Coordinates of C-alpha atoms in Angstrom, one line a residue:
X1 CA -0.7 13.3 4.3
X2 CA -0.7 9.7 5.7
X3 CA -4.0 8.3 7.0
X4 CA -2.5 6.9 10.2
X5 CA 0.8 6.7 12.2
X6 CA -0.1 3.0 12.8
X7 CA 1.6 0.3 10.6
X8 CA -0.5 -2.7 9.4
X9 CA 1.4 -4.9 11.8
X10 CA 0.6 -2.5 14.8
X11 CA -3.0 -2.4 13.9
X12 CA -3.2 -6.2 13.7
X13 CA -1.3 -6.7 17.0
X14 CA -3.3 -4.0 18.9
X15 CA -6.6 -5.3 17.4
X16 CA -5.9 -8.9 18.3
X17 CA -4.9 -8.0 21.8
X18 CA -8.1 -5.9 22.4
X19 CA -10.2 -8.7 20.9
X20 CA -8.6 -11.5 22.9
X21 CA -8.5 -9.7 26.3
X22 CA -11.6 -7.5 26.3
X23 CA -14.1 -8.7 23.7
X24 CA -13.9 -12.4 22.8
X25 CA -15.5 -13.9 25.9
X26 CA -18.5 -11.5 25.5
X27 CA -19.3 -12.4 21.9
X28 CA -18.2 -16.1 21.4
X29 CA -20.0 -18.5 20.9
X30 CA -23.2 -16.4 20.8
X31 CA -22.2 -14.6 17.5
X32 CA -20.0 -17.4 16.0
X33 CA -19.5 -16.9 12.3
X34 CA -20.3 -13.2 12.4
X35 CA -17.9 -10.4 11.7
X36 CA -16.6 -8.1 14.4
X37 CA -14.9 -4.8 13.5
X38 CA -13.3 -2.8 16.3
X39 CA -11.6 0.6 16.6
X40 CA -8.2 -0.1 18.1
X41 CA -8.0 3.4 19.5
X42 CA -11.3 3.4 21.4
X43 CA -12.2 -0.2 21.8
X44 CA -15.7 0.4 20.2
X45 CA -16.9 -2.3 17.9
X46 CA -19.7 -3.5 15.7
X47 CA -21.0 -7.0 14.9
X48 CA -22.8 -7.9 11.6
X49 CA -23.3 -10.8 9.3
X50 CA -21.0 -9.1 6.7
X51 CA -17.7 -7.4 7.5
X52 CA -18.5 -4.4 5.3
X53 CA -21.8 -3.8 7.2
X54 CA -20.0 -3.8 10.5
X55 CA -17.3 -1.6 9.1
X56 CA -19.8 0.9 7.7
X57 CA -21.6 1.1 11.1
X58 CA -18.4 1.5 13.0
X59 CA -17.2 4.3 10.7
X60 CA -20.6 6.1 10.8
X61 CA -19.9 6.6 14.6
X62 CA -16.3 7.5 14.1
X63 CA -15.0 8.2 10.6
X64 CA -11.4 8.2 11.8
X65 CA -11.6 4.8 13.5
X66 CA -8.6 2.6 13.0
X67 CA -10.3 -0.6 12.2
X68 CA -9.4 -4.2 12.8
X69 CA -11.7 -7.1 11.9
X70 CA -12.2 -10.7 13.0
X71 CA -14.7 -13.5 12.2
X72 CA -15.9 -14.6 15.5
X73 CA -14.9 -18.2 16.3
X74 CA -12.6 -18.6 13.3
X75 CA -8.8 -18.3 13.0
X76 CA -9.2 -16.2 9.8
X77 CA -11.7 -13.7 8.5
X78 CA -11.8 -15.0 4.9
X79 CA -10.6 -18.1 3.1
X80 CA -8.7 -18.1 -0.1
X81 CA -8.6 -21.3 -2.1
X82 CA -10.0 -23.4 -4.8
X83 CA -11.8 -26.7 -5.4
X84 CA -11.4 -29.4 -7.9
X85 CA -14.2 -29.4 -10.5
X86 CA -14.8 -32.4 -12.8
X87 CA -13.5 -31.4 -16.3
X88 CA -14.6 -33.2 -19.3
X89 CA -11.6 -33.1 -21.6
X90 CA -13.2 -34.9 -24.5
X91 CA -16.2 -32.5 -24.4
X92 CA -13.9 -29.5 -24.4
X93 CA -11.8 -30.7 -27.3
X94 CA -14.9 -31.6 -29.4
X95 CA -16.4 -28.1 -28.9
X96 CA -13.3 -25.9 -29.4
X97 CA -13.3 -23.4 -32.2
X98 CA -10.4 -24.0 -34.7

């Protein structure tokens, strides 16, 4: 049995619409950097420092909630990337096992 009749695209579009039109002005900039998770079917939401905490609180109220999350004040919830670290090739070559 499928969990929901909503597709991921529909959840994203509905969640973004609710956030932009009904919630954003209430929470930004006061809660900038915090995570907001909302139920796209009821409009209920929770705000917390961590997305999992907000999700748990929302699901405790309604275990069947269709959730959508945003990081308040940012275009993306999480970043994916890397950074360049200094790498000492001589040290690495000298300490390799043969």
